[in-house]
PDB file with SEQRES, HELIX, SHEET and CRYST1 records, atoms N, CA, C and O in Angstrom:
SEQRES   1 A   56  MET ARG ASP VAL ILE MET ALA LEU ILE ALA GLY VAL ILE          
SEQRES   2 A   56  VAL GLY MET LEU PHE LYS PHE LEU LYS LEU PRO ILE PRO          
SEQRES   3 A   56  ALA PRO PRO VAL PHE SER ALA VAL VAL GLY VAL PHE GLY          
SEQRES   4 A   56  VAL TYR PHE GLY GLY VAL LEU LEU GLU TRP ILE THR LYS          
SEQRES   5 A   56  LEU VAL GLN HIS                                              
HELIX    1 AA1 ARG A    2  PHE A   20  1                                  19    
HELIX    2 AA2 PHE A   31  GLN A   55  1                                  25    
CRYST1    1.000    1.000    1.000  90.00  90.00  90.00 P 1           1          
ATOM      1  N   MET A   1      -7.018  92.609 143.162  1.00  0.00           N  
ATOM      2  CA  MET A   1      -8.332  92.415 142.589  1.00  0.00           C  
ATOM      3  C   MET A   1      -8.415  93.017 141.181  1.00  0.00           C  
ATOM      4  O   MET A   1      -9.120  92.515 140.306  1.00  0.00           O  
ATOM      5  N   ARG A   2      -7.676  94.100 141.001  1.00  0.00           N  
ATOM      6  CA  ARG A   2      -7.683  94.739 139.683  1.00  0.00           C  
ATOM      7  C   ARG A   2      -7.153  93.787 138.612  1.00  0.00           C  
ATOM      8  O   ARG A   2      -7.668  93.751 137.494  1.00  0.00           O  
ATOM      9  N   ASP A   3      -6.119  93.017 138.961  1.00  0.00           N  
ATOM     10  CA  ASP A   3      -5.544  92.051 138.016  1.00  0.00           C  
ATOM     11  C   ASP A   3      -6.572  91.012 137.595  1.00  0.00           C  
ATOM     12  O   ASP A   3      -6.632  90.622 136.429  1.00  0.00           O  
ATOM     13  N   VAL A   4      -7.375  90.569 138.547  1.00  0.00           N  
ATOM     14  CA  VAL A   4      -8.398  89.563 138.249  1.00  0.00           C  
ATOM     15  C   VAL A   4      -9.442  90.130 137.295  1.00  0.00           C  
ATOM     16  O   VAL A   4      -9.851  89.456 136.350  1.00  0.00           O  
ATOM     17  N   ILE A   5      -9.869  91.351 137.533  1.00  0.00           N  
ATOM     18  CA  ILE A   5     -10.873  91.980 136.669  1.00  0.00           C  
ATOM     19  C   ILE A   5     -10.308  92.202 135.269  1.00  0.00           C  
ATOM     20  O   ILE A   5     -10.994  91.961 134.276  1.00  0.00           O  
ATOM     21  N   MET A   6      -9.056  92.664 135.188  1.00  0.00           N  
ATOM     22  CA  MET A   6      -8.430  92.879 133.883  1.00  0.00           C  
ATOM     23  C   MET A   6      -8.273  91.558 133.128  1.00  0.00           C  
ATOM     24  O   MET A   6      -8.472  91.510 131.914  1.00  0.00           O  
ATOM     25  N   ALA A   7      -7.916  90.484 133.845  1.00  0.00           N  
ATOM     26  CA  ALA A   7      -7.776  89.172 133.210  1.00  0.00           C  
ATOM     27  C   ALA A   7      -9.128  88.684 132.706  1.00  0.00           C  
ATOM     28  O   ALA A   7      -9.214  88.106 131.623  1.00  0.00           O  
ATOM     29  N   LEU A   8     -10.183  88.912 133.482  1.00  0.00           N  
ATOM     30  CA  LEU A   8     -11.527  88.514 133.059  1.00  0.00           C  
ATOM     31  C   LEU A   8     -11.959  89.274 131.809  1.00  0.00           C  
ATOM     32  O   LEU A   8     -12.495  88.681 130.873  1.00  0.00           O  
ATOM     33  N   ILE A   9     -11.727  90.578 131.793  1.00  0.00           N  
ATOM     34  CA  ILE A   9     -12.076  91.390 130.623  1.00  0.00           C  
ATOM     35  C   ILE A   9     -11.289  90.930 129.393  1.00  0.00           C  
ATOM     36  O   ILE A   9     -11.854  90.789 128.308  1.00  0.00           O  
ATOM     37  N   ALA A  10      -9.991  90.697 129.563  1.00  0.00           N  
ATOM     38  CA  ALA A  10      -9.171  90.222 128.448  1.00  0.00           C  
ATOM     39  C   ALA A  10      -9.668  88.868 127.958  1.00  0.00           C  
ATOM     40  O   ALA A  10      -9.731  88.632 126.751  1.00  0.00           O  
ATOM     41  N   GLY A  11     -10.020  87.979 128.880  1.00  0.00           N  
ATOM     42  CA  GLY A  11     -10.532  86.670 128.498  1.00  0.00           C  
ATOM     43  C   GLY A  11     -11.832  86.751 127.723  1.00  0.00           C  
ATOM     44  O   GLY A  11     -12.028  86.022 126.751  1.00  0.00           O  
ATOM     45  N   VAL A  12     -12.720  87.636 128.151  1.00  0.00           N  
ATOM     46  CA  VAL A  12     -13.993  87.815 127.440  1.00  0.00           C  
ATOM     47  C   VAL A  12     -13.746  88.340 126.035  1.00  0.00           C  
ATOM     48  O   VAL A  12     -14.359  87.869 125.077  1.00  0.00           O  
ATOM     49  N   ILE A  13     -12.855  89.310 125.907  1.00  0.00           N  
ATOM     50  CA  ILE A  13     -12.554  89.876 124.582  1.00  0.00           C  
ATOM     51  C   ILE A  13     -11.940  88.821 123.671  1.00  0.00           C  
ATOM     52  O   ILE A  13     -12.321  88.712 122.506  1.00  0.00           O  
ATOM     53  N   VAL A  14     -10.991  88.040 124.193  1.00  0.00           N  
ATOM     54  CA  VAL A  14     -10.361  86.993 123.382  1.00  0.00           C  
ATOM     55  C   VAL A  14     -11.388  85.928 123.001  1.00  0.00           C  
ATOM     56  O   VAL A  14     -11.405  85.460 121.862  1.00  0.00           O  
ATOM     57  N   GLY A  15     -12.240  85.547 123.945  1.00  0.00           N  
ATOM     58  CA  GLY A  15     -13.286  84.571 123.641  1.00  0.00           C  
ATOM     59  C   GLY A  15     -14.226  85.050 122.552  1.00  0.00           C  
ATOM     60  O   GLY A  15     -14.597  84.281 121.665  1.00  0.00           O  
ATOM     61  N   MET A  16     -14.612  86.320 122.613  1.00  0.00           N  
ATOM     62  CA  MET A  16     -15.484  86.881 121.580  1.00  0.00           C  
ATOM     63  C   MET A  16     -14.780  86.929 120.233  1.00  0.00           C  
ATOM     64  O   MET A  16     -15.390  86.643 119.203  1.00  0.00           O  
ATOM     65  N   LEU A  17     -13.499  87.290 120.232  1.00  0.00           N  
ATOM     66  CA  LEU A  17     -12.726  87.351 118.994  1.00  0.00           C  
ATOM     67  C   LEU A  17     -12.605  85.968 118.356  1.00  0.00           C  
ATOM     68  O   LEU A  17     -12.788  85.822 117.148  1.00  0.00           O  
ATOM     69  N   PHE A  18     -12.299  84.958 119.165  1.00  0.00           N  
ATOM     70  CA  PHE A  18     -12.187  83.599 118.637  1.00  0.00           C  
ATOM     71  C   PHE A  18     -13.524  83.125 118.074  1.00  0.00           C  
ATOM     72  O   PHE A  18     -13.564  82.498 117.015  1.00  0.00           O  
ATOM     73  N   LYS A  19     -14.614  83.420 118.773  1.00  0.00           N  
ATOM     74  CA  LYS A  19     -15.935  83.000 118.306  1.00  0.00           C  
ATOM     75  C   LYS A  19     -16.290  83.730 117.003  1.00  0.00           C  
ATOM     76  O   LYS A  19     -16.845  83.132 116.082  1.00  0.00           O  
ATOM     77  N   PHE A  20     -15.965  85.020 116.937  1.00  0.00           N  
ATOM     78  CA  PHE A  20     -16.235  85.814 115.731  1.00  0.00           C  
ATOM     79  C   PHE A  20     -15.465  85.265 114.531  1.00  0.00           C  
ATOM     80  O   PHE A  20     -15.990  85.230 113.418  1.00  0.00           O  
ATOM     81  N   LEU A  21     -14.217  84.837 114.759  1.00  0.00           N  
ATOM     82  CA  LEU A  21     -13.395  84.281 113.686  1.00  0.00           C  
ATOM     83  C   LEU A  21     -13.683  82.800 113.431  1.00  0.00           C  
ATOM     84  O   LEU A  21     -13.041  82.168 112.592  1.00  0.00           O  
ATOM     85  N   LYS A  22     -14.658  82.256 114.166  1.00  0.00           N  
ATOM     86  CA  LYS A  22     -15.072  80.856 114.031  1.00  0.00           C  
ATOM     87  C   LYS A  22     -13.910  79.887 114.308  1.00  0.00           C  
ATOM     88  O   LYS A  22     -13.747  78.874 113.629  1.00  0.00           O  
ATOM     89  N   LEU A  23     -13.122  80.227 115.312  1.00  0.00           N  
ATOM     90  CA  LEU A  23     -12.015  79.380 115.754  1.00  0.00           C  
ATOM     91  C   LEU A  23     -12.431  78.670 117.040  1.00  0.00           C  
ATOM     92  O   LEU A  23     -13.289  79.167 117.769  1.00  0.00           O  
ATOM     93  N   PRO A  24     -11.840  77.528 117.322  1.00  0.00           N  
ATOM     94  CA  PRO A  24     -12.149  76.873 118.601  1.00  0.00           C  
ATOM     95  C   PRO A  24     -11.634  77.718 119.764  1.00  0.00           C  
ATOM     96  O   PRO A  24     -10.541  78.281 119.700  1.00  0.00           O  
ATOM     97  N   ILE A  25     -12.418  77.797 120.805  1.00  0.00           N  
ATOM     98  CA  ILE A  25     -12.050  78.608 121.961  1.00  0.00           C  
ATOM     99  C   ILE A  25     -10.837  77.961 122.660  1.00  0.00           C  
ATOM    100  O   ILE A  25     -10.861  76.766 122.953  1.00  0.00           O  
ATOM    101  N   PRO A  26      -9.784  78.744 122.926  1.00  0.00           N  
ATOM    102  CA  PRO A  26      -8.555  78.185 123.505  1.00  0.00           C  
ATOM    103  C   PRO A  26      -8.636  78.008 125.022  1.00  0.00           C  
ATOM    104  O   PRO A  26      -7.818  78.547 125.766  1.00  0.00           O  
ATOM    105  N   ALA A  27      -9.626  77.253 125.461  1.00  0.00           N  
ATOM    106  CA  ALA A  27      -9.804  77.014 126.892  1.00  0.00           C  
ATOM    107  C   ALA A  27     -10.388  75.621 127.077  1.00  0.00           C  
ATOM    108  O   ALA A  27     -11.022  75.084 126.168  1.00  0.00           O  
ATOM    109  N   PRO A  28     -10.178  75.041 128.237  1.00  0.00           N  
ATOM    110  CA  PRO A  28     -10.765  73.723 128.476  1.00  0.00           C  
ATOM    111  C   PRO A  28     -12.289  73.794 128.403  1.00  0.00           C  
ATOM    112  O   PRO A  28     -12.886  74.673 129.025  1.00  0.00           O  
ATOM    113  N   PRO A  29     -12.931  72.896 127.663  1.00  0.00           N  
ATOM    114  CA  PRO A  29     -14.371  72.975 127.487  1.00  0.00           C  
ATOM    115  C   PRO A  29     -15.165  72.400 128.663  1.00  0.00           C  
ATOM    116  O   PRO A  29     -16.386  72.548 128.719  1.00  0.00           O  
ATOM    117  N   VAL A  30     -14.493  71.760 129.579  1.00  0.00           N  
ATOM    118  CA  VAL A  30     -15.179  71.092 130.673  1.00  0.00           C  
ATOM    119  C   VAL A  30     -14.783  71.756 131.987  1.00  0.00           C  
ATOM    120  O   VAL A  30     -13.619  72.101 132.189  1.00  0.00           O  
ATOM    121  N   PHE A  31     -15.755  71.934 132.877  1.00  0.00           N  
ATOM    122  CA  PHE A  31     -15.501  72.593 134.151  1.00  0.00           C  
ATOM    123  C   PHE A  31     -14.429  71.864 134.961  1.00  0.00           C  
ATOM    124  O   PHE A  31     -13.624  72.503 135.638  1.00  0.00           O  
ATOM    125  N   SER A  32     -14.415  70.552 134.898  1.00  0.00           N  
ATOM    126  CA  SER A  32     -13.419  69.798 135.661  1.00  0.00           C  
ATOM    127  C   SER A  32     -11.997  70.135 135.204  1.00  0.00           C  
ATOM    128  O   SER A  32     -11.068  70.115 136.011  1.00  0.00           O  
ATOM    129  N   ALA A  33     -11.824  70.443 133.928  1.00  0.00           N  
ATOM    130  CA  ALA A  33     -10.503  70.836 133.440  1.00  0.00           C  
ATOM    131  C   ALA A  33     -10.081  72.178 134.034  1.00  0.00           C  
ATOM    132  O   ALA A  33      -8.914  72.372 134.374  1.00  0.00           O  
ATOM    133  N   VAL A  34     -11.029  73.097 134.157  1.00  0.00           N  
ATOM    134  CA  VAL A  34     -10.744  74.402 134.761  1.00  0.00           C  
ATOM    135  C   VAL A  34     -10.362  74.213 136.227  1.00  0.00           C  
ATOM    136  O   VAL A  34      -9.429  74.848 136.717  1.00  0.00           O  
ATOM    137  N   VAL A  35     -11.084  73.339 136.920  1.00  0.00           N  
ATOM    138  CA  VAL A  35     -10.777  73.060 138.321  1.00  0.00           C  
ATOM    139  C   VAL A  35      -9.390  72.423 138.433  1.00  0.00           C  
ATOM    140  O   VAL A  35      -8.655  72.712 139.377  1.00  0.00           O  
ATOM    141  N   GLY A  36      -9.033  71.576 137.496  1.00  0.00           N  
ATOM    142  CA  GLY A  36      -7.703  70.964 137.491  1.00  0.00           C  
ATOM    143  C   GLY A  36      -6.603  71.992 137.328  1.00  0.00           C  
ATOM    144  O   GLY A  36      -5.575  71.915 138.000  1.00  0.00           O  
ATOM    145  N   VAL A  37      -6.808  72.952 136.440  1.00  0.00           N  
ATOM    146  CA  VAL A  37      -5.818  74.022 136.253  1.00  0.00           C  
ATOM    147  C   VAL A  37      -5.686  74.821 137.543  1.00  0.00           C  
ATOM    148  O   VAL A  37      -4.576  75.160 137.953  1.00  0.00           O  
ATOM    149  N   PHE A  38      -6.805  75.122 138.181  1.00  0.00           N  
ATOM    150  CA  PHE A  38      -6.763  75.835 139.456  1.00  0.00           C  
ATOM    151  C   PHE A  38      -6.007  75.011 140.501  1.00  0.00           C  
ATOM    152  O   PHE A  38      -5.235  75.562 141.285  1.00  0.00           O  
ATOM    153  N   GLY A  39      -6.223  73.710 140.513  1.00  0.00           N  
ATOM    154  CA  GLY A  39      -5.545  72.837 141.458  1.00  0.00           C  
ATOM    155  C   GLY A  39      -4.044  72.863 141.288  1.00  0.00           C  
ATOM    156  O   GLY A  39      -3.304  72.869 142.271  1.00  0.00           O  
ATOM    157  N   VAL A  40      -3.587  72.877 140.044  1.00  0.00           N  
ATOM    158  CA  VAL A  40      -2.146  72.947 139.770  1.00  0.00           C  
ATOM    159  C   VAL A  40      -1.580  74.260 140.307  1.00  0.00           C  
ATOM    160  O   VAL A  40      -0.535  74.270 140.958  1.00  0.00           O  
ATOM    161  N   TYR A  41      -2.261  75.352 140.037  1.00  0.00           N  
ATOM    162  CA  TYR A  41      -1.810  76.663 140.528  1.00  0.00           C  
ATOM    163  C   TYR A  41      -1.817  76.695 142.061  1.00  0.00           C  
ATOM    164  O   TYR A  41      -0.849  77.127 142.687  1.00  0.00           O  
ATOM    165  N   PHE A  42      -2.915  76.235 142.650  1.00  0.00           N  
ATOM    166  CA  PHE A  42      -3.042  76.255 144.110  1.00  0.00           C  
ATOM    167  C   PHE A  42      -1.987  75.365 144.767  1.00  0.00           C  
ATOM    168  O   PHE A  42      -1.465  75.710 145.827  1.00  0.00           O  
ATOM    169  N   GLY A  43      -1.672  74.237 144.158  1.00  0.00           N  
ATOM    170  CA  GLY A  43      -0.633  73.358 144.686  1.00  0.00           C  
ATOM    171  C   GLY A  43       0.718  74.047 144.713  1.00  0.00           C  
ATOM    172  O   GLY A  43       1.470  73.901 145.677  1.00  0.00           O  
ATOM    173  N   GLY A  44       1.035  74.793 143.668  1.00  0.00           N  
ATOM    174  CA  GLY A  44       2.294  75.538 143.632  1.00  0.00           C  
ATOM    175  C   GLY A  44       2.350  76.617 144.695  1.00  0.00           C  
ATOM    176  O   GLY A  44       3.374  76.801 145.352  1.00  0.00           O  
ATOM    177  N   VAL A  45       1.248  77.329 144.863  1.00  0.00           N  
ATOM    178  CA  VAL A  45       1.185  78.375 145.885  1.00  0.00           C  
ATOM    179  C   VAL A  45       1.289  77.762 147.276  1.00  0.00           C  
ATOM    180  O   VAL A  45       1.980  78.294 148.144  1.00  0.00           O  
ATOM    181  N   LEU A  46       0.605  76.648 147.485  1.00  0.00           N  
ATOM    182  CA  LEU A  46       0.631  75.981 148.779  1.00  0.00           C  
ATOM    183  C   LEU A  46       2.039  75.496 149.132  1.00  0.00           C  
ATOM    184  O   LEU A  46       2.486  75.660 150.267  1.00  0.00           O  
ATOM    185  N   LEU A  47       2.730  74.905 148.168  1.00  0.00           N  
ATOM    186  CA  LEU A  47       4.102  74.442 148.415  1.00  0.00           C  
ATOM    187  C   LEU A  47       5.027  75.614 148.736  1.00  0.00           C  
ATOM    188  O   LEU A  47       5.889  75.508 149.609  1.00  0.00           O  
ATOM    189  N   GLU A  48       4.850  76.722 148.036  1.00  0.00           N  
ATOM    190  CA  GLU A  48       5.654  77.913 148.311  1.00  0.00           C  
ATOM    191  C   GLU A  48       5.395  78.415 149.733  1.00  0.00           C  
ATOM    192  O   GLU A  48       6.328  78.804 150.436  1.00  0.00           O  
ATOM    193  N   TRP A  49       4.145  78.405 150.150  1.00  0.00           N  
ATOM    194  CA  TRP A  49       3.783  78.849 151.503  1.00  0.00           C  
ATOM    195  C   TRP A  49       4.380  77.916 152.559  1.00  0.00           C  
ATOM    196  O   TRP A  49       4.918  78.381 153.564  1.00  0.00           O  
ATOM    197  N   ILE A  50       4.287  76.610 152.334  1.00  0.00           N  
ATOM    198  CA  ILE A  50       4.831  75.640 153.279  1.00  0.00           C  
ATOM    199  C   ILE A  50       6.348  75.781 153.369  1.00  0.00           C  
ATOM    200  O   ILE A  50       6.913  75.698 154.459  1.00  0.00           O  
ATOM    201  N   THR A  51       7.008  75.994 152.236  1.00  0.00           N  
ATOM    202  CA  THR A  51       8.470  76.163 152.221  1.00  0.00           C  
ATOM    203  C   THR A  51       8.881  77.373 153.051  1.00  0.00           C  
ATOM    204  O   THR A  51       9.834  77.299 153.826  1.00  0.00           O  
ATOM    205  N   LYS A  52       8.166  78.488 152.892  1.00  0.00           N  
ATOM    206  CA  LYS A  52       8.472  79.683 153.683  1.00  0.00           C  
ATOM    207  C   LYS A  52       8.224  79.438 155.151  1.00  0.00           C  
ATOM    208  O   LYS A  52       8.983  79.916 155.995  1.00  0.00           O  
ATOM    209  N   LEU A  53       7.178  78.702 155.474  1.00  0.00           N  
ATOM    210  CA  LEU A  53       6.835  78.409 156.861  1.00  0.00           C  
ATOM    211  C   LEU A  53       7.910  77.552 157.523  1.00  0.00           C  
ATOM    212  O   LEU A  53       8.268  77.788 158.677  1.00  0.00           O  
ATOM    213  N   VAL A  54       8.430  76.552 156.796  1.00  0.00           N  
ATOM    214  CA  VAL A  54       9.443  75.651 157.339  1.00  0.00           C  
ATOM    215  C   VAL A  54      10.777  76.371 157.511  1.00  0.00           C  
ATOM    216  O   VAL A  54      11.508  76.096 158.463  1.00  0.00           O  
ATOM    217  N   GLN A  55      11.102  77.285 156.602  1.00  0.00           N  
ATOM    218  CA  GLN A  55      12.383  77.989 156.670  1.00  0.00           C  
ATOM    219  C   GLN A  55      12.445  78.946 157.860  1.00  0.00           C  
ATOM    220  O   GLN A  55      13.538  79.259 158.333  1.00  0.00           O  
ATOM    221  N   HIS A  56      11.331  79.402 158.340  1.00  0.00           N  
ATOM    222  CA  HIS A  56      11.336  80.330 159.484  1.00  0.00           C  
ATOM    223  C   HIS A  56      11.221  79.557 160.712  1.00  0.00           C  
ATOM    224  O   HIS A  56      11.204  80.129 161.802  1.00  0.00           O  
TER     225      HIS A  56                                                      
END                                                                             
């Protein structure tokens, strides 16, 4: 959980820095894009879990 909080804090700081420098924010601007990134990560984790399950 600590990693998640640290990542959130780092993301907020980077977002504020980019906005202060008037640069485009380096993140998907649409919620569906964020969900897609999560889906890619979750798919990798799921495949890893299934692989471990089949090997045992």
